[in-house]
């Protein structure tokens, strides 16, 4: 076994007892512990999700979902979004500011559909305000500044 493989294995073992951090679920080293993801559609919505391991609190998973939704909104060139807790709610235009967090095999997971809208839209959530509100909790040690 090479020293790189050994270091990666040791890091993976040491992280297995920690709560899921804020990172992409596609991260080759950390993704197996959970993380965020997003995908386009259906229509003009974007499905955003976050899955955690057994050590993270459901409330934190909900915060991570909101933070990721705000990041995706800005990535797509928007400033505000509306949140739908399910595709059924999106079709019926039943908007929410709450995050439903479920448990799968004892691990908290959640997803929502977002729709990027103008600032004056009914129930619009400001991406900038959400990023500012949760920055210290999502990315501690950054003094509230996000990494780009």
PDB file of C-alpha atoms in Angstrom:
ATOM      1  CA  UNK A   1       0.000   0.000   0.000  1.00  0.00           C
ATOM      2  CA  UNK A   2       1.410   3.394  -0.962  1.00  0.00           C
ATOM      3  CA  UNK A   3       1.748   6.173   1.587  1.00  0.00           C
ATOM      4  CA  UNK A   4      -1.000   8.159  -0.192  1.00  0.00           C
ATOM      5  CA  UNK A   5      -3.416   5.268   0.040  1.00  0.00           C
ATOM      6  CA  UNK A   6      -2.551   4.780   3.698  1.00  0.00           C
ATOM      7  CA  UNK A   7      -3.060   8.491   4.437  1.00  0.00           C
ATOM      8  CA  UNK A   8      -6.420   8.466   2.634  1.00  0.00           C
ATOM      9  CA  UNK A   9      -7.515   5.366   4.552  1.00  0.00           C
ATOM     10  CA  UNK A  10      -6.496   6.902   7.888  1.00  0.00           C
ATOM     11  CA  UNK A  11      -8.330  10.112   7.057  1.00  0.00           C
ATOM     12  CA  UNK A  12     -11.454   8.188   6.093  1.00  0.00           C
ATOM     13  CA  UNK A  13     -11.385   6.216   9.340  1.00  0.00           C
ATOM     14  CA  UNK A  14     -10.856   9.346  11.405  1.00  0.00           C
ATOM     15  CA  UNK A  15     -13.763  11.103   9.690  1.00  0.00           C
ATOM     16  CA  UNK A  16     -16.171   8.210  10.143  1.00  0.00           C
ATOM     17  CA  UNK A  17     -16.995   9.284  13.714  1.00  0.00           C
ATOM     18  CA  UNK A  18     -17.665  12.911  12.788  1.00  0.00           C
ATOM     19  CA  UNK A  19     -20.843  14.609  11.666  1.00  0.00           C
ATOM     20  CA  UNK A  20     -21.158  15.296   7.966  1.00  0.00           C
ATOM     21  CA  UNK A  21     -19.622  18.623   7.006  1.00  0.00           C
ATOM     22  CA  UNK A  22     -20.730  20.964   4.272  1.00  0.00           C
ATOM     23  CA  UNK A  23     -19.300  19.497   1.087  1.00  0.00           C
ATOM     24  CA  UNK A  24     -20.375  18.012  -2.209  1.00  0.00           C
ATOM     25  CA  UNK A  25     -21.730  14.476  -2.165  1.00  0.00           C
ATOM     26  CA  UNK A  26     -19.565  13.879  -5.249  1.00  0.00           C
ATOM     27  CA  UNK A  27     -16.357  14.598  -3.301  1.00  0.00           C
ATOM     28  CA  UNK A  28     -14.347  11.381  -3.807  1.00  0.00           C
ATOM     29  CA  UNK A  29     -12.922  11.386  -0.287  1.00  0.00           C
ATOM     30  CA  UNK A  30     -15.831  12.733   1.781  1.00  0.00           C
ATOM     31  CA  UNK A  31     -18.882  12.056  -0.391  1.00  0.00           C
ATOM     32  CA  UNK A  32     -19.510   8.637   1.133  1.00  0.00           C
ATOM     33  CA  UNK A  33     -20.408  10.408   4.398  1.00  0.00           C
ATOM     34  CA  UNK A  34     -23.099  12.455   2.648  1.00  0.00           C
ATOM     35  CA  UNK A  35     -23.142  16.000   1.351  1.00  0.00           C
ATOM     36  CA  UNK A  36     -25.057  18.301  -0.962  1.00  0.00           C
ATOM     37  CA  UNK A  37     -26.177  17.771  -4.521  1.00  0.00           C
ATOM     38  CA  UNK A  38     -28.389  19.498  -7.063  1.00  0.00           C
ATOM     39  CA  UNK A  39     -29.892  18.724 -10.443  1.00  0.00           C
ATOM     40  CA  UNK A  40     -31.909  20.666 -12.992  1.00  0.00           C
ATOM     41  CA  UNK A  41     -35.605  20.081 -13.487  1.00  0.00           C
ATOM     42  CA  UNK A  42     -38.257  19.346 -13.948  1.00  0.00           C
ATOM     43  CA  UNK A  43     -39.066  22.465 -15.920  1.00  0.00           C
ATOM     44  CA  UNK A  44     -37.441  25.577 -14.513  1.00  0.00           C
ATOM     45  CA  UNK A  45     -37.066  24.146 -11.010  1.00  0.00           C
ATOM     46  CA  UNK A  46     -33.836  22.850  -9.527  1.00  0.00           C
ATOM     47  CA  UNK A  47     -33.852  19.930  -7.099  1.00  0.00           C
ATOM     48  CA  UNK A  48     -31.411  20.523  -4.229  1.00  0.00           C
ATOM     49  CA  UNK A  49     -30.602  18.000  -1.530  1.00  0.00           C
ATOM     50  CA  UNK A  50     -28.398  17.181   1.406  1.00  0.00           C
ATOM     51  CA  UNK A  51     -27.765  13.833   3.084  1.00  0.00           C
ATOM     52  CA  UNK A  52     -25.939  13.377   6.345  1.00  0.00           C
ATOM     53  CA  UNK A  53     -24.448  10.533   8.324  1.00  0.00           C
ATOM     54  CA  UNK A  54     -25.720   9.254  11.652  1.00  0.00           C
ATOM     55  CA  UNK A  55     -23.803  11.899  13.639  1.00  0.00           C
ATOM     56  CA  UNK A  56     -25.395  15.049  12.224  1.00  0.00           C
ATOM     57  CA  UNK A  57     -28.540  16.614  13.665  1.00  0.00           C
ATOM     58  CA  UNK A  58     -31.575  16.925  11.372  1.00  0.00           C
ATOM     59  CA  UNK A  59     -31.713  20.688  12.060  1.00  0.00           C
ATOM     60  CA  UNK A  60     -28.196  21.082  10.653  1.00  0.00           C
ATOM     61  CA  UNK A  61     -29.174  19.155   7.517  1.00  0.00           C
ATOM     62  CA  UNK A  62     -32.032  21.643   7.058  1.00  0.00           C
ATOM     63  CA  UNK A  63     -29.616  24.575   7.406  1.00  0.00           C
ATOM     64  CA  UNK A  64     -27.275  23.002   4.856  1.00  0.00           C
ATOM     65  CA  UNK A  65     -30.179  22.582   2.418  1.00  0.00           C
ATOM     66  CA  UNK A  66     -31.131  26.253   2.714  1.00  0.00           C
ATOM     67  CA  UNK A  67     -27.515  27.341   2.324  1.00  0.00           C
ATOM     68  CA  UNK A  68     -27.024  25.180  -0.764  1.00  0.00           C
ATOM     69  CA  UNK A  69     -30.290  26.472  -2.247  1.00  0.00           C
ATOM     70  CA  UNK A  70     -28.984  30.034  -1.869  1.00  0.00           C
ATOM     71  CA  UNK A  71     -25.631  29.099  -3.430  1.00  0.00           C
ATOM     72  CA  UNK A  72     -27.359  27.439  -6.385  1.00  0.00           C
ATOM     73  CA  UNK A  73     -29.577  30.491  -6.846  1.00  0.00           C
ATOM     74  CA  UNK A  74     -26.534  32.764  -7.086  1.00  0.00           C
ATOM     75  CA  UNK A  75     -24.658  30.285  -9.287  1.00  0.00           C
ATOM     76  CA  UNK A  76     -27.577  30.407 -11.714  1.00  0.00           C
ATOM     77  CA  UNK A  77     -27.510  34.220 -11.750  1.00  0.00           C
ATOM     78  CA  UNK A  78     -30.469  34.802  -9.437  1.00  0.00           C
ATOM     79  CA  UNK A  79     -30.907  36.760  -6.246  1.00  0.00           C
ATOM     80  CA  UNK A  80     -34.092  35.215  -4.831  1.00  0.00           C
ATOM     81  CA  UNK A  81     -35.823  31.860  -4.884  1.00  0.00           C
ATOM     82  CA  UNK A  82     -38.949  30.152  -3.670  1.00  0.00           C
ATOM     83  CA  UNK A  83     -38.808  26.789  -1.959  1.00  0.00           C
ATOM     84  CA  UNK A  84     -41.101  23.820  -2.514  1.00  0.00           C
ATOM     85  CA  UNK A  85     -40.853  20.831  -0.188  1.00  0.00           C
ATOM     86  CA  UNK A  86     -42.001  18.393  -2.878  1.00  0.00           C
ATOM     87  CA  UNK A  87     -42.638  18.194  -6.597  1.00  0.00           C
ATOM     88  CA  UNK A  88     -46.361  17.995  -5.818  1.00  0.00           C
ATOM     89  CA  UNK A  89     -46.096  21.322  -3.969  1.00  0.00           C
ATOM     90  CA  UNK A  90     -44.162  22.848  -6.880  1.00  0.00           C
ATOM     91  CA  UNK A  91     -46.885  21.859  -9.338  1.00  0.00           C
ATOM     92  CA  UNK A  92     -49.534  23.319  -7.012  1.00  0.00           C
ATOM     93  CA  UNK A  93     -47.378  26.402  -6.246  1.00  0.00           C
ATOM     94  CA  UNK A  94     -47.487  25.681  -2.498  1.00  0.00           C
ATOM     95  CA  UNK A  95     -44.446  27.614  -1.303  1.00  0.00           C
ATOM     96  CA  UNK A  96     -42.607  27.057   1.965  1.00  0.00           C
ATOM     97  CA  UNK A  97     -39.853  28.505   4.088  1.00  0.00           C
ATOM     98  CA  UNK A  98     -39.586  25.277   6.096  1.00  0.00           C
ATOM     99  CA  UNK A  99     -37.354  22.314   5.406  1.00  0.00           C
ATOM    100  CA  UNK A 100     -38.634  18.800   5.887  1.00  0.00           C
ATOM    101  CA  UNK A 101     -35.864  16.463   7.035  1.00  0.00           C
ATOM    102  CA  UNK A 102     -36.491  12.742   6.827  1.00  0.00           C
ATOM    103  CA  UNK A 103     -34.515   9.812   8.116  1.00  0.00           C
ATOM    104  CA  UNK A 104     -33.273   6.971   5.912  1.00  0.00           C
ATOM    105  CA  UNK A 105     -31.601   4.145   7.816  1.00  0.00           C
ATOM    106  CA  UNK A 106     -31.115   6.502  10.758  1.00  0.00           C
ATOM    107  CA  UNK A 107     -29.396   9.153   8.652  1.00  0.00           C
ATOM    108  CA  UNK A 108     -31.037  12.554   8.082  1.00  0.00           C
ATOM    109  CA  UNK A 109     -31.695  13.516   4.486  1.00  0.00           C
ATOM    110  CA  UNK A 110     -33.696  16.212   2.764  1.00  0.00           C
ATOM    111  CA  UNK A 111     -34.372  17.731  -0.606  1.00  0.00           C
ATOM    112  CA  UNK A 112     -36.453  20.555  -2.009  1.00  0.00           C
ATOM    113  CA  UNK A 113     -37.273  22.131  -5.328  1.00  0.00           C
ATOM    114  CA  UNK A 114     -36.290  25.734  -5.828  1.00  0.00           C
ATOM    115  CA  UNK A 115     -37.469  28.192  -8.420  1.00  0.00           C
ATOM    116  CA  UNK A 116     -35.379  31.297  -9.062  1.00  0.00           C
ATOM    117  CA  UNK A 117     -37.574  34.398  -9.048  1.00  0.00           C
ATOM    118  CA  UNK A 118     -37.347  38.206  -8.987  1.00  0.00           C
ATOM    119  CA  UNK A 119     -36.988  39.952  -5.615  1.00  0.00           C
ATOM    120  CA  UNK A 120     -40.621  41.116  -5.497  1.00  0.00           C
ATOM    121  CA  UNK A 121     -42.092  37.647  -5.987  1.00  0.00           C
ATOM    122  CA  UNK A 122     -44.471  36.380  -3.292  1.00  0.00           C
ATOM    123  CA  UNK A 123     -42.622  34.386  -0.588  1.00  0.00           C
ATOM    124  CA  UNK A 124     -39.253  35.001  -2.272  1.00  0.00           C
ATOM    125  CA  UNK A 125     -36.236  34.155  -0.121  1.00  0.00           C
ATOM    126  CA  UNK A 126     -33.109  36.278  -0.534  1.00  0.00           C
ATOM    127  CA  UNK A 127     -30.089  34.159  -1.397  1.00  0.00           C
ATOM    128  CA  UNK A 128     -27.710  36.801  -0.009  1.00  0.00           C
ATOM    129  CA  UNK A 129     -29.571  36.991   3.305  1.00  0.00           C
ATOM    130  CA  UNK A 130     -29.583  33.211   3.720  1.00  0.00           C
ATOM    131  CA  UNK A 131     -25.873  32.963   2.936  1.00  0.00           C
ATOM    132  CA  UNK A 132     -25.136  35.687   5.464  1.00  0.00           C
ATOM    133  CA  UNK A 133     -27.439  34.249   8.143  1.00  0.00           C
ATOM    134  CA  UNK A 134     -25.962  30.746   8.019  1.00  0.00           C
ATOM    135  CA  UNK A 135     -22.336  31.418   6.966  1.00  0.00           C
ATOM    136  CA  UNK A 136     -20.822  31.033  10.431  1.00  0.00           C
ATOM    137  CA  UNK A 137     -22.738  27.812  11.053  1.00  0.00           C
ATOM    138  CA  UNK A 138     -22.041  26.266   7.645  1.00  0.00           C
ATOM    139  CA  UNK A 139     -18.445  27.374   7.199  1.00  0.00           C
ATOM    140  CA  UNK A 140     -17.031  28.066  10.661  1.00  0.00           C
ATOM    141  CA  UNK A 141     -13.676  29.782  10.834  1.00  0.00           C
ATOM    142  CA  UNK A 142     -14.367  31.970   7.789  1.00  0.00           C
ATOM    143  CA  UNK A 143     -15.511  34.930   9.904  1.00  0.00           C
ATOM    144  CA  UNK A 144     -18.783  34.819   7.975  1.00  0.00           C
ATOM    145  CA  UNK A 145     -17.042  35.039   4.605  1.00  0.00           C
ATOM    146  CA  UNK A 146     -17.698  32.322   2.112  1.00  0.00           C
ATOM    147  CA  UNK A 147     -15.101  30.649  -0.060  1.00  0.00           C
ATOM    148  CA  UNK A 148     -15.649  31.058  -3.752  1.00  0.00           C
TER     149      UNK A 148
END
